[in-house]
N, CA, C and O atoms as CSV, one atom per row, in Angstrom:
chain,resi,resn,atom,element,x,y,z
A,1,ASP,N,N,23.038,11.428,-13.212
A,1,ASP,CA,C,22.759,11.138,-14.570
A,1,ASP,C,C,23.533,10.301,-15.127
A,1,ASP,O,O,24.752,10.458,-15.188
A,2,GLU,N,N,22.795,9.132,-15.682
A,2,GLU,CA,C,23.355,8.036,-16.518
A,2,GLU,C,C,23.128,8.212,-18.059
A,2,GLU,O,O,23.440,7.281,-18.801
A,3,LEU,N,N,22.551,9.467,-18.614
A,3,LEU,CA,C,22.502,9.802,-19.928
A,3,LEU,C,C,23.693,10.399,-20.396
A,3,LEU,O,O,24.298,9.856,-21.320
A,4,THR,N,N,24.159,11.555,-19.834
A,4,THR,CA,C,25.262,12.461,-20.453
A,4,THR,C,C,26.275,11.720,-21.075
A,4,THR,O,O,26.647,12.072,-22.195
A,5,TYR,N,N,26.896,10.524,-20.398
A,5,TYR,CA,C,28.085,9.785,-21.021
A,5,TYR,C,C,27.657,8.962,-22.119
A,5,TYR,O,O,28.505,8.226,-22.624
A,6,ARG,N,N,26.448,8.960,-22.590
A,6,ARG,CA,C,25.958,8.188,-23.437
A,6,ARG,C,C,26.095,9.284,-25.057
A,6,ARG,O,O,26.015,8.987,-26.249
A,7,LEU,N,N,26.253,10.172,-24.568
A,7,LEU,CA,C,26.077,11.364,-25.879
A,7,LEU,C,C,27.972,12.016,-25.732
A,7,LEU,O,O,28.616,12.300,-26.743
A,8,LYS,N,N,28.500,12.123,-24.441
A,8,LYS,CA,C,29.901,12.848,-24.632
A,8,LYS,C,C,30.857,11.886,-23.465
A,8,LYS,O,O,30.430,10.959,-22.778
A,9,ASP,N,N,32.037,12.351,-23.494
A,9,ASP,CA,C,32.960,11.691,-22.769
A,9,ASP,C,C,33.209,12.287,-21.474
A,9,ASP,O,O,33.327,13.508,-21.575
A,10,PRO,N,N,33.330,11.855,-20.298
A,10,PRO,CA,C,33.722,12.216,-19.294
A,10,PRO,C,C,34.789,13.664,-19.225
A,10,PRO,O,O,35.535,13.645,-20.205
A,11,VAL,N,N,34.971,14.561,-18.566
A,11,VAL,CA,C,35.824,15.591,-18.662
A,11,VAL,C,C,36.467,15.653,-17.058
A,11,VAL,O,O,35.886,15.292,-16.034
A,12,ARG,N,N,37.608,16.126,-17.157
A,12,ARG,CA,C,38.604,16.617,-15.890
A,12,ARG,C,C,37.698,17.313,-14.849
A,12,ARG,O,O,37.117,18.336,-15.212
A,13,GLY,N,N,37.533,16.885,-13.670
A,13,GLY,CA,C,36.893,17.405,-12.823
A,13,GLY,C,C,35.595,17.170,-12.653
A,13,GLY,O,O,35.133,17.695,-11.640
A,14,GLU,N,N,34.731,16.456,-13.413
A,14,GLU,CA,C,33.507,15.771,-13.171
A,14,GLU,C,C,33.709,14.709,-11.966
A,14,GLU,O,O,34.682,13.985,-11.755
A,15,VAL,N,N,32.640,14.817,-11.320
A,15,VAL,CA,C,32.688,13.723,-10.312
A,15,VAL,C,C,31.624,12.668,-10.852
A,15,VAL,O,O,30.485,13.032,-11.143
A,16,VAL,N,N,32.075,11.241,-10.983
A,16,VAL,CA,C,31.271,10.298,-11.659
A,16,VAL,C,C,31.121,9.352,-10.838
A,16,VAL,O,O,31.863,9.356,-9.856
A,17,VAL,N,N,30.134,8.273,-10.989
A,17,VAL,CA,C,29.859,7.285,-10.401
A,17,VAL,C,C,30.106,6.072,-11.199
A,17,VAL,O,O,29.883,5.927,-12.401
A,18,PHE,N,N,30.567,5.276,-10.421
A,18,PHE,CA,C,31.465,3.842,-11.224
A,18,PHE,C,C,31.251,2.682,-10.500
A,18,PHE,O,O,30.900,2.753,-9.322
A,19,ARG,N,N,31.424,1.593,-11.076
A,19,ARG,CA,C,31.487,0.227,-10.517
A,19,ARG,C,C,32.530,0.015,-9.805
A,19,ARG,O,O,33.587,0.096,-10.432
A,20,ALA,N,N,32.619,-0.275,-8.510
A,20,ALA,CA,C,33.717,-0.643,-7.621
A,20,ALA,C,C,34.729,-1.789,-8.601
A,20,ALA,O,O,34.341,-2.721,-9.305
A,21,PRO,N,N,35.902,-1.389,-8.377
A,21,PRO,CA,C,36.800,-1.997,-9.491
A,21,PRO,C,C,37.170,-3.522,-8.946
A,21,PRO,O,O,37.480,-4.357,-9.795
A,22,VAL,N,N,37.144,-3.897,-7.559
A,22,VAL,CA,C,37.175,-5.164,-7.133
A,22,VAL,C,C,35.827,-5.980,-7.102
A,22,VAL,O,O,35.757,-7.101,-7.606
A,23,THR,N,N,34.956,-5.477,-6.600
A,23,THR,CA,C,33.895,-6.403,-6.496
A,23,THR,C,C,32.650,-6.203,-7.627
A,23,THR,O,O,31.763,-7.048,-7.743
A,24,HIS,N,N,32.695,-5.181,-8.305
A,24,HIS,CA,C,31.706,-4.516,-9.141
A,24,HIS,C,C,30.448,-4.515,-8.682
A,24,HIS,O,O,29.581,-4.093,-9.447
A,25,GLU,N,N,30.114,-4.920,-7.521
A,25,GLU,CA,C,29.020,-5.081,-7.131
A,25,GLU,C,C,28.613,-3.567,-6.187
A,25,GLU,O,O,27.415,-3.494,-5.913
A,26,ASP,N,N,29.275,-2.679,-5.808
A,26,ASP,CA,C,29.659,-1.624,-5.132
A,26,ASP,C,C,29.655,-0.469,-6.113
A,26,ASP,O,O,29.939,-0.742,-7.279
A,27,TYR,N,N,29.404,0.636,-5.833
A,27,TYR,CA,C,29.568,1.854,-6.663
A,27,TYR,C,C,30.240,3.061,-5.743
A,27,TYR,O,O,29.874,3.415,-4.622
A,28,TYR,N,N,31.401,3.626,-6.594
A,28,TYR,CA,C,32.185,4.412,-5.855
A,28,TYR,C,C,31.668,5.993,-6.755
A,28,TYR,O,O,31.173,5.977,-7.882
A,29,LEU,N,N,31.929,7.252,-5.946
A,29,LEU,CA,C,31.975,8.407,-6.285
A,29,LEU,C,C,33.138,8.810,-6.183
A,29,LEU,O,O,33.650,8.752,-5.066
A,30,LYS,N,N,33.964,9.376,-7.381
A,30,LYS,CA,C,35.310,10.112,-7.428
A,30,LYS,C,C,35.101,11.142,-8.478
A,30,LYS,O,O,34.189,11.178,-9.304
A,31,ARG,N,N,36.306,12.163,-8.283
A,31,ARG,CA,C,36.652,13.170,-9.337
A,31,ARG,C,C,37.602,12.743,-10.377
A,31,ARG,O,O,38.729,12.353,-10.072
A,32,ILE,N,N,37.179,12.804,-11.622
A,32,ILE,CA,C,38.307,12.754,-12.826
A,32,ILE,C,C,39.427,13.513,-12.257
A,32,ILE,O,O,39.282,14.505,-11.542
A,33,VAL,N,N,40.568,12.995,-12.610
A,33,VAL,CA,C,41.738,14.201,-12.691
A,33,VAL,C,C,42.541,13.579,-13.779
A,33,VAL,O,O,43.139,14.447,-14.414
A,34,GLY,N,N,42.741,12.460,-14.176
A,34,GLY,CA,C,43.610,12.143,-15.244
A,34,GLY,C,C,42.914,11.444,-16.673
A,34,GLY,O,O,42.396,10.328,-16.619
A,35,LEU,N,N,42.959,12.093,-17.708
A,35,LEU,CA,C,42.008,11.664,-19.005
A,35,LEU,C,C,42.731,10.448,-19.650
A,35,LEU,O,O,43.828,10.079,-19.230
A,36,PRO,N,N,42.039,9.782,-20.767
A,36,PRO,CA,C,42.807,8.725,-21.589
A,36,PRO,C,C,43.935,9.145,-22.437
A,36,PRO,O,O,43.897,9.942,-23.374
A,37,GLY,N,N,44.760,8.615,-22.057
A,37,GLY,CA,C,46.556,8.908,-23.030
A,37,GLY,C,C,47.437,9.616,-22.107
A,37,GLY,O,O,48.657,9.465,-22.167
A,38,GLU,N,N,46.908,10.337,-21.306
A,38,GLU,CA,C,47.612,11.237,-20.185
A,38,GLU,C,C,48.552,10.435,-19.528
A,38,GLU,O,O,48.435,9.221,-19.695
A,39,ARG,N,N,49.523,10.875,-18.769
A,39,ARG,CA,C,50.665,10.414,-17.874
A,39,ARG,C,C,50.187,11.162,-16.709
A,39,ARG,O,O,50.080,12.383,-16.822
A,40,VAL,N,N,49.845,10.510,-15.453
A,40,VAL,CA,C,49.577,11.247,-14.065
A,40,VAL,C,C,50.751,10.614,-13.409
A,40,VAL,O,O,51.229,9.483,-13.502
A,41,LYS,N,N,51.129,11.821,-12.616
A,41,LYS,CA,C,52.362,11.781,-11.365
A,41,LYS,C,C,51.762,12.102,-10.526
A,41,LYS,O,O,50.883,12.922,-10.792
A,42,VAL,N,N,51.902,11.643,-9.083
A,42,VAL,CA,C,51.741,11.931,-7.677
A,42,VAL,C,C,52.973,11.999,-7.097
A,42,VAL,O,O,53.742,11.037,-7.095
A,43,GLU,N,N,53.293,13.329,-6.477
A,43,GLU,CA,C,54.480,13.486,-5.877
A,43,GLU,C,C,54.568,14.448,-5.111
A,43,GLU,O,O,53.995,15.465,-5.502
A,44,ASP,N,N,55.172,14.509,-3.986
A,44,ASP,CA,C,55.148,15.670,-3.032
A,44,ASP,C,C,53.931,16.526,-2.917
A,44,ASP,O,O,53.932,17.729,-3.175
A,45,SER,N,N,52.863,15.826,-2.504
A,45,SER,CA,C,51.520,16.245,-2.529
A,45,SER,C,C,51.006,17.147,-3.673
A,45,SER,O,O,50.253,18.076,-3.379
A,46,LYS,N,N,51.284,16.982,-4.677
A,46,LYS,CA,C,51.072,17.464,-6.154
A,46,LYS,C,C,50.582,16.345,-7.352
A,46,LYS,O,O,50.975,15.181,-7.285
A,47,ILE,N,N,49.912,16.692,-8.177
A,47,ILE,CA,C,49.432,16.049,-9.073
A,47,ILE,C,C,49.648,17.046,-10.278
A,47,ILE,O,O,49.245,18.180,-10.535
A,48,ILE,N,N,50.685,15.869,-11.075
A,48,ILE,CA,C,51.011,16.358,-12.416
A,48,ILE,C,C,50.799,15.640,-13.550
A,48,ILE,O,O,51.095,14.454,-13.695
A,49,ILE,N,N,50.236,16.422,-14.439
A,49,ILE,CA,C,49.427,15.722,-15.787
A,49,ILE,C,C,50.662,16.267,-16.818
A,49,ILE,O,O,51.210,17.370,-16.814
A,50,PHE,N,N,50.868,15.275,-17.568
A,50,PHE,CA,C,51.470,14.976,-18.905
A,50,PHE,C,C,50.709,14.574,-20.059
A,50,PHE,O,O,50.243,13.435,-20.080
A,51,ASN,N,N,50.508,15.420,-21.092
A,51,ASN,CA,C,50.245,15.420,-22.079
A,51,ASN,C,C,50.462,15.865,-23.577
A,51,ASN,O,O,51.576,16.344,-23.788
A,52,ASP,N,N,49.794,15.811,-24.419
A,52,ASP,CA,C,50.158,16.570,-25.700
A,52,ASP,C,C,50.594,18.046,-25.575
A,52,ASP,O,O,51.662,18.493,-25.995
A,53,GLU,N,N,49.531,18.811,-24.878
A,53,GLU,CA,C,49.521,19.826,-24.741
A,53,GLU,C,C,50.640,20.360,-23.782
A,53,GLU,O,O,51.182,21.435,-24.036
A,54,HIS,N,N,50.983,19.637,-22.705
A,54,HIS,CA,C,51.801,19.951,-21.598
A,54,HIS,C,C,52.764,18.732,-21.477
A,54,HIS,O,O,52.667,17.968,-20.517
A,55,PRO,N,N,53.848,18.525,-22.616
A,55,PRO,CA,C,54.638,17.443,-22.653
A,55,PRO,C,C,55.883,17.552,-21.356
A,55,PRO,O,O,56.604,16.600,-21.058
A,56,GLN,N,N,55.926,18.582,-20.850
A,56,GLN,CA,C,56.817,18.843,-19.808
A,56,GLN,C,C,56.059,18.745,-18.348
A,56,GLN,O,O,56.719,18.903,-17.322
A,57,GLY,N,N,54.792,18.505,-18.303
A,57,GLY,CA,C,53.610,18.467,-17.272
A,57,GLY,C,C,53.472,20.099,-16.847
A,57,GLY,O,O,54.189,21.073,-17.075
A,58,VAL,N,N,52.056,19.897,-16.036
A,58,VAL,CA,C,51.449,20.933,-15.530
A,58,VAL,C,C,50.868,20.645,-14.124
A,58,VAL,O,O,50.105,19.689,-13.983
A,59,VAL,N,N,51.198,21.428,-13.092
A,59,VAL,CA,C,50.800,20.748,-11.960
A,59,VAL,C,C,48.940,21.053,-12.020
A,59,VAL,O,O,48.541,21.984,-12.719
A,60,VAL,N,N,48.128,20.358,-11.390
A,60,VAL,CA,C,47.060,20.517,-11.404
A,60,VAL,C,C,46.543,21.231,-9.856
A,60,VAL,O,O,46.705,20.802,-8.713
A,61,GLU,N,N,45.847,22.515,-10.361
A,61,GLU,CA,C,45.513,23.168,-9.336
A,61,GLU,C,C,44.080,22.990,-8.974
A,61,GLU,O,O,43.216,23.350,-9.773
A,62,GLU,N,N,43.772,22.475,-7.856
A,62,GLU,CA,C,42.568,22.154,-7.498
A,62,GLU,C,C,41.805,23.474,-6.392
A,62,GLU,O,O,42.071,23.465,-5.190
A,63,GLU,N,N,41.095,24.281,-6.852
A,63,GLU,CA,C,40.642,25.039,-6.026
A,63,GLU,C,C,39.303,24.795,-4.906
A,63,GLU,O,O,38.890,25.515,-3.997
A,64,TYR,N,N,38.826,23.418,-5.422
A,64,TYR,CA,C,37.717,22.992,-4.295
A,64,TYR,C,C,38.180,21.923,-3.272
A,64,TYR,O,O,37.424,21.264,-2.558
A,65,PHE,N,N,39.576,21.848,-3.306
A,65,PHE,CA,C,40.387,21.003,-2.673
A,65,PHE,C,C,41.611,21.638,-1.513
A,65,PHE,O,O,42.725,21.860,-1.988
A,66,SER,N,N,41.442,21.850,-0.390
A,66,SER,CA,C,42.370,22.222,0.525
A,66,SER,C,C,43.404,21.285,1.191
A,66,SER,O,O,44.345,21.632,1.905
A,67,GLY,N,N,43.102,20.209,0.876
A,67,GLY,CA,C,44.466,19.171,1.637
A,67,GLY,C,C,45.383,19.175,0.733
A,67,GLY,O,O,45.756,20.055,-0.044
A,68,SER,N,N,45.842,17.691,0.972
A,68,SER,CA,C,47.191,17.215,0.195
A,68,SER,C,C,46.807,15.894,-0.372
A,68,SER,O,O,45.947,15.097,0.004
A,69,THR,N,N,47.650,15.849,-1.369
A,69,THR,CA,C,47.443,14.466,-2.108
A,69,THR,C,C,48.583,13.554,-1.782
A,69,THR,O,O,49.723,13.704,-2.221
A,70,HIS,N,N,48.169,12.538,-0.929
A,70,HIS,CA,C,49.439,11.981,-0.310
A,70,HIS,C,C,49.804,10.687,-1.463
A,70,HIS,O,O,48.919,10.204,-2.169
A,71,GLY,N,N,51.058,10.290,-1.507
A,71,GLY,CA,C,51.208,9.131,-2.279
A,71,GLY,C,C,52.448,9.401,-3.246
A,71,GLY,O,O,52.894,10.549,-3.255
A,72,SER,N,N,53.013,8.480,-4.025
A,72,SER,CA,C,53.997,8.700,-5.077
A,72,SER,C,C,53.892,7.617,-6.112
A,72,SER,O,O,54.125,6.428,-5.896
A,73,LEU,N,N,53.485,8.190,-7.362
A,73,LEU,CA,C,53.027,6.896,-8.110
A,73,LEU,C,C,53.224,7.981,-9.736
A,73,LEU,O,O,53.198,9.197,-9.929
A,74,THR,N,N,53.386,6.966,-10.499
A,74,THR,CA,C,53.344,7.635,-12.256
A,74,THR,C,C,52.637,6.429,-13.006
A,74,THR,O,O,52.840,5.238,-12.770
A,75,LEU,N,N,51.788,6.943,-13.935
A,75,LEU,CA,C,51.300,5.861,-14.478
A,75,LEU,C,C,50.714,6.609,-15.940
A,75,LEU,O,O,50.511,7.823,-15.966
A,76,THR,N,N,50.503,5.841,-16.990
A,76,THR,CA,C,50.346,6.370,-18.205
A,76,THR,C,C,48.748,5.571,-18.498
A,76,THR,O,O,48.592,4.352,-18.577
A,77,LEU,N,N,47.736,6.551,-18.619
A,77,LEU,CA,C,46.561,6.037,-19.096
A,77,LEU,C,C,46.298,5.520,-20.281
A,77,LEU,O,O,46.752,6.119,-21.256
A,78,GLU,N,N,45.541,4.343,-20.483
A,78,GLU,CA,C,45.315,3.558,-21.749
A,78,GLU,C,C,44.057,4.590,-22.677
A,78,GLU,O,O,43.648,5.551,-22.024
A,79,PRO,N,N,43.621,4.471,-23.724
A,79,PRO,CA,C,42.735,4.978,-24.330
A,79,PRO,C,C,41.486,4.997,-23.850
A,79,PRO,O,O,40.695,5.874,-24.197
A,80,ASP,N,N,41.178,4.067,-23.029
A,80,ASP,CA,C,39.890,3.944,-22.259
A,80,ASP,C,C,39.835,3.874,-20.556
A,80,ASP,O,O,38.972,3.366,-19.841
A,81,GLU,N,N,40.956,4.507,-20.226
A,81,GLU,CA,C,41.011,4.715,-18.860
A,81,GLU,C,C,41.214,6.068,-18.219
A,81,GLU,O,O,41.748,7.019,-18.788
A,82,TYR,N,N,40.674,6.071,-16.811
A,82,TYR,CA,C,40.644,7.795,-16.272
A,82,TYR,C,C,41.250,7.447,-15.045
A,82,TYR,O,O,41.179,6.296,-14.615
A,83,PHE,N,N,41.942,8.511,-14.343
A,83,PHE,CA,C,42.539,8.465,-13.048
A,83,PHE,C,C,41.642,9.270,-12.334
A,83,PHE,O,O,41.255,10.365,-12.742
A,84,VAL,N,N,41.192,8.586,-10.937
A,84,VAL,CA,C,39.959,9.264,-10.192
A,84,VAL,C,C,40.585,9.266,-8.858
A,84,VAL,O,O,41.246,8.322,-8.425
A,85,LEU,N,N,40.335,10.434,-8.180
A,85,LEU,CA,C,40.602,10.545,-6.951
A,85,LEU,C,C,39.505,11.391,-6.133
A,85,LEU,O,O,38.870,12.331,-6.612
A,86,GLY,N,N,39.386,10.899,-4.810
A,86,GLY,CA,C,38.262,11.310,-3.949
A,86,GLY,C,C,38.660,12.809,-3.350
A,86,GLY,O,O,39.769,13.334,-3.255
A,87,ASP,N,N,37.414,13.275,-3.001
A,87,ASP,CA,C,37.781,14.810,-2.403
A,87,ASP,C,C,38.120,14.770,-1.089
A,87,ASP,O,O,38.517,15.739,-0.442
A,88,ASN,N,N,37.943,13.460,-0.612
A,88,ASN,CA,C,38.649,13.409,0.966
A,88,ASN,C,C,39.810,12.679,0.859
A,88,ASN,O,O,39.700,11.499,1.194
A,89,ARG,N,N,40.845,13.034,0.501
A,89,ARG,CA,C,42.009,12.242,-0.168
A,89,ARG,C,C,42.838,11.796,0.803
A,89,ARG,O,O,43.730,11.000,0.506
A,90,SER,N,N,42.670,12.239,2.099
A,90,SER,CA,C,43.367,11.244,3.253
A,90,SER,C,C,42.672,10.059,3.559
A,90,SER,O,O,43.292,9.112,4.043
A,91,ALA,N,N,41.403,9.988,3.328
A,91,ALA,CA,C,40.846,8.633,3.535
A,91,ALA,C,C,40.095,7.820,2.408
A,91,ALA,O,O,39.244,6.954,2.606
A,92,SER,N,N,40.643,8.330,1.000
A,92,SER,CA,C,39.788,7.853,0.123
A,92,SER,C,C,40.835,6.776,-0.618
A,92,SER,O,O,42.058,6.762,-0.760
A,93,TYR,N,N,39.697,5.836,-1.039
A,93,TYR,CA,C,40.203,4.472,-1.754
A,93,TYR,C,C,39.766,5.033,-3.081
A,93,TYR,O,O,38.594,5.190,-3.423
A,94,ASP,N,N,41.042,5.372,-3.926
A,94,ASP,CA,C,41.028,5.970,-5.216
A,94,ASP,C,C,42.017,5.072,-6.033
A,94,ASP,O,O,42.580,4.004,-5.794
A,95,SER,N,N,42.001,6.042,-7.224
A,95,SER,CA,C,43.238,5.352,-8.315
A,95,SER,C,C,44.498,5.136,-7.866
A,95,SER,O,O,45.241,4.384,-8.496
A,96,ARG,N,N,44.989,5.884,-6.500
A,96,ARG,CA,C,46.264,5.967,-6.002
A,96,ARG,C,C,46.613,4.572,-5.473
A,96,ARG,O,O,47.773,4.228,-5.248
A,97,ARG,N,N,45.340,3.641,-5.251
A,97,ARG,CA,C,45.285,2.501,-4.563
A,97,ARG,C,C,44.952,1.348,-5.607
A,97,ARG,O,O,45.707,0.375,-5.611
A,98,PHE,N,N,43.684,1.386,-6.658
A,98,PHE,CA,C,43.299,0.669,-7.329
A,98,PHE,C,C,43.490,0.580,-8.710
A,98,PHE,O,O,43.075,-0.309,-9.453
A,99,GLY,N,N,44.290,1.783,-9.062
A,99,GLY,CA,C,44.666,2.175,-10.601
A,99,GLY,C,C,43.632,2.526,-11.319
A,99,GLY,O,O,42.474,2.308,-10.960
A,100,PRO,N,N,43.949,3.093,-12.384
A,100,PRO,CA,C,42.852,3.816,-13.126
A,100,PRO,C,C,41.524,3.076,-13.579
A,100,PRO,O,O,41.615,1.848,-13.586
A,101,ILE,N,N,40.473,3.545,-13.905
A,101,ILE,CA,C,39.067,2.801,-13.873
A,101,ILE,C,C,38.990,2.862,-15.647
A,101,ILE,O,O,39.632,3.615,-16.379
A,102,HIS,N,N,38.333,2.173,-15.907
A,102,HIS,CA,C,37.680,1.713,-17.494
A,102,HIS,C,C,36.560,2.398,-17.696
A,102,HIS,O,O,35.655,2.418,-16.862
A,103,ARG,N,N,36.508,3.089,-18.937
A,103,ARG,CA,C,35.216,3.823,-19.483
A,103,ARG,C,C,33.972,2.963,-19.227
A,103,ARG,O,O,32.964,3.330,-18.623
A,104,ARG,N,N,34.168,1.919,-19.706
A,104,ARG,CA,C,32.986,1.092,-19.549
A,104,ARG,C,C,32.500,1.059,-18.070
A,104,ARG,O,O,31.296,0.811,-17.998
A,105,ASP,N,N,33.107,1.239,-16.892
A,105,ASP,CA,C,32.888,0.962,-15.655
A,105,ASP,C,C,32.266,2.188,-15.199
A,105,ASP,O,O,31.682,2.081,-14.121
A,106,ILE,N,N,32.244,3.397,-15.786
A,106,ILE,CA,C,31.633,4.504,-15.579
A,106,ILE,C,C,29.878,4.541,-15.754
A,106,ILE,O,O,29.316,4.358,-16.834
A,107,VAL,N,N,29.325,4.757,-14.739
A,107,VAL,CA,C,27.867,4.626,-14.827
A,107,VAL,C,C,27.107,5.811,-15.307
A,107,VAL,O,O,26.116,5.782,-16.037
A,108,GLY,N,N,27.730,6.919,-14.776
A,108,GLY,CA,C,26.916,8.310,-14.803
A,108,GLY,C,C,27.759,9.388,-14.192
A,108,GLY,O,O,28.734,9.115,-13.491
A,109,ARG,N,N,27.406,10.535,-14.443
A,109,ARG,CA,C,27.885,11.936,-13.772
A,109,ARG,C,C,26.898,12.211,-12.542
A,109,ARG,O,O,25.689,11.989,-12.603
A,110,THR,N,N,27.501,12.677,-11.512
A,110,THR,CA,C,27.181,13.417,-10.284
A,110,THR,C,C,26.793,14.599,-10.378
A,110,THR,O,O,27.735,15.376,-10.539
A,111,TRP,N,N,25.768,15.087,-10.344
A,111,TRP,CA,C,25.534,16.651,-10.855
A,111,TRP,C,C,24.760,17.283,-9.327
A,111,TRP,O,O,24.676,18.502,-9.178
A,112,LEU,N,N,24.283,16.421,-8.366
A,112,LEU,CA,C,23.591,16.791,-7.527
A,112,LEU,C,C,23.957,16.346,-6.100
A,112,LEU,O,O,24.134,15.141,-5.921
A,113,ARG,N,N,24.098,17.259,-4.993
A,113,ARG,CA,C,24.425,16.584,-3.670
A,113,ARG,C,C,22.860,16.972,-3.039
A,113,ARG,O,O,22.240,18.006,-3.291
A,114,GLY,N,N,22.462,15.989,-2.260
A,114,GLY,CA,C,21.168,15.984,-1.696
A,114,GLY,C,C,21.065,15.774,-0.380
A,114,GLY,O,O,20.000,15.891,0.226
A,115,TRP,N,N,22.410,15.378,0.272
A,115,TRP,CA,C,22.421,15.273,1.385
A,115,TRP,C,C,23.704,15.411,2.338
A,115,TRP,O,O,24.705,14.762,2.033
A,116,PRO,N,N,23.720,16.163,3.389
A,116,PRO,CA,C,22.816,16.619,4.413
A,116,PRO,C,C,21.984,17.842,3.746
A,116,PRO,O,O,22.489,18.519,2.850
A,117,ILE,N,N,20.938,18.034,4.140
A,117,ILE,CA,C,19.872,19.018,3.643
A,117,ILE,C,C,20.592,20.169,3.721
A,117,ILE,O,O,20.419,20.995,2.824
A,118,THR,N,N,21.495,20.448,4.745
A,118,THR,CA,C,22.223,21.854,4.768
A,118,THR,C,C,22.963,21.894,3.914
A,118,THR,O,O,23.248,23.073,3.704
A,119,ARG,N,N,23.542,21.144,3.168
A,119,ARG,CA,C,24.513,21.391,1.916
A,119,ARG,C,C,24.160,20.690,0.607
A,119,ARG,O,O,24.969,20.137,-0.138
A,120,VAL,N,N,22.663,20.803,0.405
A,120,VAL,CA,C,22.132,20.738,-1.146
A,120,VAL,C,C,22.812,21.578,-1.933
A,120,VAL,O,O,22.832,22.742,-1.532
A,121,SER,N,N,23.559,21.270,-3.257
A,121,SER,CA,C,24.122,21.824,-3.964
A,121,SER,C,C,24.394,21.136,-5.408
A,121,SER,O,O,24.417,19.909,-5.508
A,122,THR,N,N,24.583,21.922,-6.435
A,122,THR,CA,C,25.009,21.220,-7.903
A,122,THR,C,C,26.311,21.075,-7.834
A,122,THR,O,O,26.939,21.928,-7.208
A,123,PHE,N,N,27.010,19.980,-8.452
A,123,PHE,CA,C,28.236,19.860,-8.965
A,123,PHE,C,C,28.512,20.277,-10.087
A,123,PHE,O,O,27.816,19.836,-11.001
A,124,GLN,N,N,29.477,21.148,-10.389
A,124,GLN,CA,C,29.940,21.772,-11.662
A,124,GLN,C,C,31.507,21.549,-11.819
A,124,GLN,O,O,32.266,21.660,-10.856
A,125,PRO,N,N,31.882,21.268,-12.932
A,125,PRO,CA,C,33.423,20.710,-12.836
A,125,PRO,C,C,34.234,22.197,-13.176
A,125,PRO,O,O,33.991,23.072,-14.008
A,126,PRO,N,N,35.261,22.065,-12.182
A,126,PRO,CA,C,35.994,23.075,-11.860
A,126,PRO,C,C,36.589,23.452,-13.166
A,126,PRO,O,O,36.518,22.719,-14.153
A,127,GLU,N,N,37.263,24.773,-13.154
A,127,GLU,CA,C,38.043,25.455,-14.261
A,127,GLU,C,C,39.545,25.221,-13.987
A,127,GLU,O,O,40.062,25.931,-13.124
A,128,TYR,N,N,40.146,24.493,-14.493
A,128,TYR,CA,C,41.452,24.065,-14.535
A,128,TYR,C,C,42.615,25.350,-15.086
A,128,TYR,O,O,42.342,26.022,-16.081
A,129,ASN,N,N,43.588,25.514,-14.493
A,129,ASN,CA,C,44.603,26.905,-15.092
A,129,ASN,C,C,45.473,26.350,-16.231
A,129,ASN,O,O,46.544,26.916,-16.449
A,130,PHE,N,N,45.067,25.174,-17.061
A,130,PHE,CA,C,45.820,24.836,-18.030
A,130,PHE,C,C,44.726,24.317,-19.254
A,130,PHE,O,O,45.155,23.921,-20.337
């Protein structure tokens, strides 16, 4: 869906399509975890978000994800940056490796899984506990 983000900004939990950060010729699909202006910390297999609403930090509970998020980093997102992670965390090339993505590189929202045919479904952003 290339139209939605012309009308509104991406929200946490949405799966987005964006230009690859290195080549800009390829496209990646990843889930938005950190929003502009937030501080994101990955530590002990947890993702902790610090923002105005939660200055002491809040752990992101991901009902759609059953694995663990490896790595150790802390970064503060600029006003036009998003922190994205793949749902296949153990093999995902995502913001833990290439850093945040810029708003201008987001092409659209992913809302439909079409393959394999046995797993056709729509993507809805999860409801977070904060």
